[in-house]
Coordinates of C-alpha atoms in Angstrom, one line a residue:
M1 CA 38.7 15.8 61.9
N2 CA 35.7 13.4 61.1
I3 CA 32.8 12.9 63.4
E4 CA 33.6 9.0 64.1
E5 CA 37.3 10.1 65.8
L6 CA 35.0 12.5 68.2
R7 CA 32.6 10.0 69.0
L8 CA 35.2 7.9 69.7
L9 CA 36.8 10.5 72.3
I10 CA 33.1 11.1 73.6
A11 CA 32.0 7.6 74.3
D12 CA 35.4 7.2 76.2
V13 CA 35.0 10.1 78.6
L14 CA 31.6 8.6 78.9
E15 CA 32.7 5.1 79.3
I16 CA 30.2 3.8 77.0
E17 CA 30.0 2.0 73.3
P18 CA 30.7 4.4 70.6
E19 CA 27.5 3.4 68.6
E20 CA 25.5 5.0 72.2
V21 CA 26.7 8.6 71.0
T22 CA 24.8 8.3 67.8
D23 CA 24.3 12.0 65.9
E24 CA 21.6 13.2 67.2
A25 CA 21.4 11.6 70.3
H26 CA 21.0 14.6 73.0
F27 CA 24.0 15.5 75.4
T28 CA 22.2 16.4 78.2
D29 CA 18.6 14.5 77.9
E30 CA 19.8 11.1 76.7
L31 CA 23.7 10.7 77.5
D32 CA 23.1 12.4 80.9
I33 CA 26.6 14.9 79.9
D34 CA 26.6 17.6 82.9
S35 CA 28.9 20.6 82.8
L36 CA 31.6 18.7 84.7
L37 CA 31.5 16.1 82.0
M38 CA 31.3 19.0 79.4
L39 CA 34.1 20.3 80.6
E40 CA 35.9 16.8 80.3
I41 CA 35.3 16.7 76.9
S42 CA 36.0 20.1 75.6
T43 CA 39.5 19.0 77.4
R44 CA 40.4 16.3 75.4
V45 CA 38.7 17.8 72.2
E46 CA 41.3 20.8 72.4
T47 CA 44.2 18.3 72.9
A48 CA 43.3 16.3 70.7
F49 CA 42.5 18.4 67.9
G50 CA 44.1 21.5 68.7
V51 CA 41.1 24.2 68.6
P52 CA 41.0 26.8 71.1
E53 CA 40.1 26.8 74.8
N54 CA 36.7 25.8 75.9
T55 CA 35.5 25.8 71.9
V56 CA 33.4 22.7 73.3
V57 CA 31.9 25.2 76.1
I58 CA 30.8 27.7 74.4
S59 CA 29.5 25.8 71.4
G60 CA 26.1 25.2 72.5
A61 CA 26.2 21.9 70.8
S62 CA 23.5 19.5 72.0
T63 CA 24.4 17.1 69.8
L64 CA 27.4 15.0 68.2
A65 CA 26.4 16.2 65.3
E66 CA 26.1 19.4 66.5
L67 CA 29.0 19.9 68.0
H68 CA 31.2 18.3 65.1
A69 CA 29.9 21.0 62.8
F70 CA 30.9 23.5 65.4
V71 CA 34.9 22.3 65.6
V72 CA 35.2 21.5 62.4
S73 CA 34.5 25.4 61.6
K74 CA 36.7 26.5 64.5
L75 CA 39.5 24.4 62.4
V76 CA 38.8 26.5 59.0
G77 CA 37.8 29.8 60.8
E78 CA 34.3 30.1 59.4
M79 CA 32.0 30.1 62.5
P80 CA 29.4 32.8 61.6
A81 CA 28.9 35.3 64.1
R82 CA 24.7 35.4 65.0
P83 CA 23.1 36.7 67.6
V84 CA 20.3 34.8 67.0
I85 CA 20.2 30.9 67.4
R86 CA 17.4 29.0 66.1
P87 CA 17.5 25.4 68.1
R88 CA 14.8 24.5 65.6
P89 CA 14.8 26.4 62.7
L90 CA 11.2 26.3 60.3
S91 CA 10.9 27.9 57.4
D92 CA 7.0 28.9 58.4
P93 CA 6.9 29.2 61.9
A94 CA 2.9 30.3 63.7
V95 CA 5.2 31.9 66.3
R96 CA 8.5 33.1 67.3
L97 CA 9.3 33.2 70.8
F98 CA 12.5 35.1 71.4
L99 CA 14.5 34.5 75.0
L100 CA 17.1 36.5 76.7
H101 CA 19.6 35.0 78.6
H102 CA 20.6 36.3 82.4
A103 CA 23.9 38.2 83.1
G104 CA 27.1 36.2 82.3
G105 CA 25.3 33.5 80.4
S106 CA 24.6 33.1 77.6
H107 CA 21.7 30.8 75.4
L108 CA 22.6 28.1 76.8
L109 CA 20.5 29.0 79.6
Y110 CA 17.8 27.8 77.3
R111 CA 19.0 24.5 75.9
G112 CA 16.3 21.9 75.3
W113 CA 13.7 24.4 75.9
A114 CA 12.3 23.9 72.4
Q115 CA 11.3 20.3 73.2
H116 CA 8.8 21.6 75.5
F117 CA 7.2 24.3 72.8
P118 CA 4.3 23.7 70.2
Q119 CA 6.1 21.9 67.2
S120 CA 5.0 24.7 65.3
W121 CA 6.8 27.6 67.2
E122 CA 10.5 28.6 66.7
L123 CA 12.4 29.7 69.6
C124 CA 15.1 32.1 68.8
L125 CA 17.9 32.5 71.7
L126 CA 19.2 35.5 71.8
E127 CA 23.3 35.9 72.2
A128 CA 24.5 38.9 73.8
P129 CA 28.2 39.6 72.1
G130 CA 31.4 38.2 73.9
R131 CA 30.2 34.7 74.6
G132 CA 29.6 31.6 72.9
H133 CA 28.8 31.8 69.3
L134 CA 29.8 35.7 69.5
Q135 CA 33.1 35.0 71.5
A136 CA 35.2 37.2 69.4
L137 CA 33.1 40.1 69.3
P138 CA 34.0 42.6 72.3
L139 CA 31.7 42.6 75.1
I140 CA 28.7 45.7 75.8
D141 CA 28.4 47.3 78.9
D142 CA 25.6 49.4 78.2
C143 CA 21.9 48.7 78.0
D144 CA 20.9 50.9 74.9
R145 CA 23.7 49.5 72.8
L146 CA 22.7 46.2 73.1
V147 CA 19.1 46.7 72.8
D148 CA 20.4 48.8 69.6
Y149 CA 22.4 45.3 68.7
F150 CA 19.2 43.0 68.5
H151 CA 16.8 45.7 67.2
T152 CA 18.9 44.8 64.2
A153 CA 18.9 41.3 64.8
V154 CA 15.1 40.5 65.5
A155 CA 13.4 43.4 63.5
P156 CA 13.6 41.4 59.9
L157 CA 11.9 38.2 62.4
L158 CA 8.8 40.3 63.4
D159 CA 6.4 39.5 60.7
R160 CA 4.4 37.0 62.5
P161 CA 3.2 36.7 66.2
S162 CA 5.9 36.8 68.5
G163 CA 6.8 36.9 72.1
F164 CA 9.8 38.3 74.5
F165 CA 10.7 36.1 77.4
G166 CA 13.9 37.6 79.5
H167 CA 15.5 36.0 82.7
S168 CA 17.4 38.3 85.3
M169 CA 19.3 41.0 82.7
G170 CA 17.8 39.0 80.0
A171 CA 14.3 40.6 81.7
L172 CA 15.5 44.5 81.8
I173 CA 16.6 43.9 77.9
A174 CA 13.2 42.3 76.6
Y175 CA 11.5 45.2 78.4
Q176 CA 13.9 47.9 77.1
L177 CA 13.9 46.3 73.8
T178 CA 10.1 46.4 73.3
R179 CA 9.9 50.0 73.8
R180 CA 12.3 50.5 71.7
L181 CA 9.8 48.8 69.1
H182 CA 7.0 51.1 70.4
H183 CA 9.0 54.3 70.1
E184 CA 9.8 53.2 66.8
G185 CA 6.6 52.2 65.4
D186 CA 7.7 48.7 64.6
P187 CA 5.4 45.6 65.2
L188 CA 5.5 44.2 68.9
P189 CA 5.6 41.2 70.5
T190 CA 1.8 39.8 71.5
W191 CA 3.4 39.5 75.2
L192 CA 6.0 39.7 77.0
G193 CA 7.0 37.6 80.1
V194 CA 9.8 38.9 82.5
S195 CA 11.7 36.4 85.0
A196 CA 13.6 37.2 88.2
Y197 CA 14.3 41.2 87.6
G198 CA 12.2 43.9 89.5
A199 CA 10.5 46.2 87.6
P200 CA 12.6 49.7 87.1
R201 CA 12.7 52.1 90.2
G202 CA 14.2 55.4 90.2
E203 CA 16.4 55.0 93.3
A204 CA 19.7 53.3 92.7
S205 CA 19.8 49.4 93.5
A206 CA 21.0 47.8 96.7
D207 CA 22.7 44.4 95.0
G208 CA 26.2 45.9 96.1
R209 CA 26.8 46.7 92.3
P210 CA 28.8 43.4 91.9
H211 CA 31.0 44.5 89.0
L212 CA 33.1 46.7 91.3
M213 CA 33.4 43.6 93.8
S214 CA 37.2 42.3 94.0
D215 CA 37.4 39.0 92.2
D216 CA 37.0 37.4 95.9
E217 CA 33.9 39.1 96.9
L218 CA 32.0 38.2 93.2
R219 CA 32.7 34.8 93.2
G220 CA 31.3 34.6 96.7
W221 CA 28.5 36.8 95.8
L222 CA 28.0 34.6 93.0
R223 CA 27.7 31.2 95.1
S224 CA 25.3 32.8 97.1
V225 CA 22.7 33.6 94.4
G226 CA 23.3 30.2 93.0
G227 CA 22.6 29.4 88.9
S228 CA 26.7 29.1 88.5
P229 CA 28.5 25.4 88.5
P230 CA 31.5 24.8 90.7
Q231 CA 34.0 24.6 88.0
L232 CA 33.4 28.0 86.9
L233 CA 33.8 29.8 90.3
D234 CA 36.3 27.3 92.1
N235 CA 38.6 26.4 88.9
D236 CA 40.6 29.9 88.7
D237 CA 41.8 29.3 84.3
V238 CA 37.9 29.4 83.4
W239 CA 37.3 31.6 86.2
R240 CA 39.4 34.1 84.3
K241 CA 37.7 33.9 81.2
F242 CA 34.4 34.0 82.2
A243 CA 34.9 37.1 85.0
P244 CA 35.2 39.9 82.5
V245 CA 31.6 38.6 80.8
F246 CA 30.2 38.6 84.5
R247 CA 31.5 41.8 84.9
S248 CA 30.7 43.9 81.5
D249 CA 27.5 42.5 81.8
F250 CA 26.6 43.7 86.0
K251 CA 28.1 47.1 84.8
L252 CA 25.2 47.0 82.3
V253 CA 22.4 46.5 84.9
N254 CA 23.5 48.5 87.4
T255 CA 24.1 51.9 85.3
W256 CA 20.9 51.5 83.5
A257 CA 19.1 54.7 83.8
S258 CA 15.8 53.7 84.6
P259 CA 13.2 56.0 82.8
R260 CA 11.0 58.7 84.6
D261 CA 7.4 57.7 84.6
P262 CA 7.8 55.7 81.4
E263 CA 4.2 54.9 79.2
P264 CA 2.6 51.9 80.3
L265 CA 3.4 48.8 77.1
P266 CA 0.4 48.1 75.4
I267 CA 1.0 44.5 75.3
P268 CA -0.1 42.1 78.2
L269 CA 3.3 41.4 80.3
S270 CA 3.4 38.6 82.8
V271 CA 5.4 37.8 85.6
F272 CA 7.5 34.9 87.1
G273 CA 10.3 34.5 90.0
G274 CA 11.6 31.9 92.6
H275 CA 10.1 31.6 95.9
R276 CA 13.6 31.6 97.3
D277 CA 15.2 33.9 95.4
R278 CA 17.8 36.4 97.6
L279 CA 17.9 39.1 95.0
I280 CA 14.2 39.6 94.0
G281 CA 11.8 39.6 96.2
E282 CA 7.5 39.2 95.5
D283 CA 6.9 42.9 96.2
R284 CA 9.5 44.1 93.3
L285 CA 7.7 41.3 91.1
L286 CA 4.6 42.8 91.5
S287 CA 5.7 46.2 91.3
W288 CA 5.7 45.1 87.0
R289 CA 1.8 45.7 87.1
S290 CA 2.3 49.3 86.4
F291 CA 4.9 48.9 83.5
T292 CA 2.1 47.6 81.5
T293 CA -1.8 48.0 80.4
H294 CA -2.6 44.4 80.6
F295 CA -1.2 42.7 83.4
R296 CA -1.5 38.9 83.4
G297 CA -0.2 38.5 87.3
L298 CA 2.7 36.8 88.8
E299 CA 3.9 33.0 88.6
M300 CA 6.5 31.9 91.6
Y301 CA 8.2 28.4 91.6
E302 CA 9.9 26.4 93.9
G303 CA 13.9 27.7 93.8
D304 CA 16.2 30.2 93.6
H305 CA 17.2 33.2 91.3
F306 CA 18.0 30.1 89.0
Y307 CA 14.2 29.2 89.6
L308 CA 13.2 28.2 86.0
M309 CA 16.7 25.3 85.6
N310 CA 14.1 23.0 87.5
H311 CA 11.0 23.8 85.5
Q312 CA 11.3 24.1 82.3
Q313 CA 8.0 22.1 81.0
P314 CA 5.7 24.0 83.9
L315 CA 7.3 27.5 82.6
A316 CA 7.2 26.2 79.1
D317 CA 3.2 25.4 79.3
A318 CA 2.5 29.0 81.3
I319 CA 4.3 30.7 78.4
T320 CA 2.4 29.1 76.0
A321 CA -0.9 29.7 77.8
A322 CA 0.1 33.2 78.3
M323 CA 1.1 33.6 74.9
R324 CA -2.1 32.1 73.6
S325 CA -4.8 33.9 75.8
A326 CA -2.7 37.4 74.5
A327 CA -3.5 36.4 71.0
V328 CA -7.0 36.2 71.8

């Protein structure tokens, strides 16, 4: 398959001229490709070139050039399994910011974020096994084992100022990963940001333990929370592929044993949330203040549990300012 064939296919789906689909035109920002159009493109690529189902959807590609490279690698079976994805690789970055995704999600949560940060910063998107580039790997449904996995991946990259930002389940993993680094005497991030996740507490959560719900209950619960595209929840074939990921991740969150009286982390910690989040209220977010020696406050944005999808630039500005303040 050559890139021109793929260009023609995408142009046909979008009903535009092929020359408008340049190699580096951003799918979301410049070509206005939403999740529904991406599913249509994925289906056509599967039919035309015989690649595995959902190849385009899981690729994480943001341009034609990236998608072509990914599809070719799938055809020849040479796609490397890497948990760290760098949208804008730098040979000598001033800062590395590690971003961790939510339950049932992937690094695609942070697609397009790199453009909102300083050019000298390298964003590192962490991908949990069993999705995206790591679809062939088994899912991990235990918090400590996933922290082990990410610890191995990020340890060589902590050779310069760094920050961790995690959303929902990603906040839990970012917190536990920071605790692991602290316990083992490894370099710590200069700043930790947690989003849409309450601070650890001893009692069991009251969220209905979604990993034990029936399919109908789980799909209904995800609809009420928001953030999941309708075509994922309404299409039975698509749901069957993603349901095991949701259940595995929710099991990880629900079975995690909160530490008793943990030592406050010796780094600045900032908290973020949505005003209309049905899962986490401000009181739970504010309870993070006792888990750090340098609490940098709570910032709230308009929106629900996935408020960050509509506030990329303001959130990036807040993270940048927080990290720069922490470095002083």
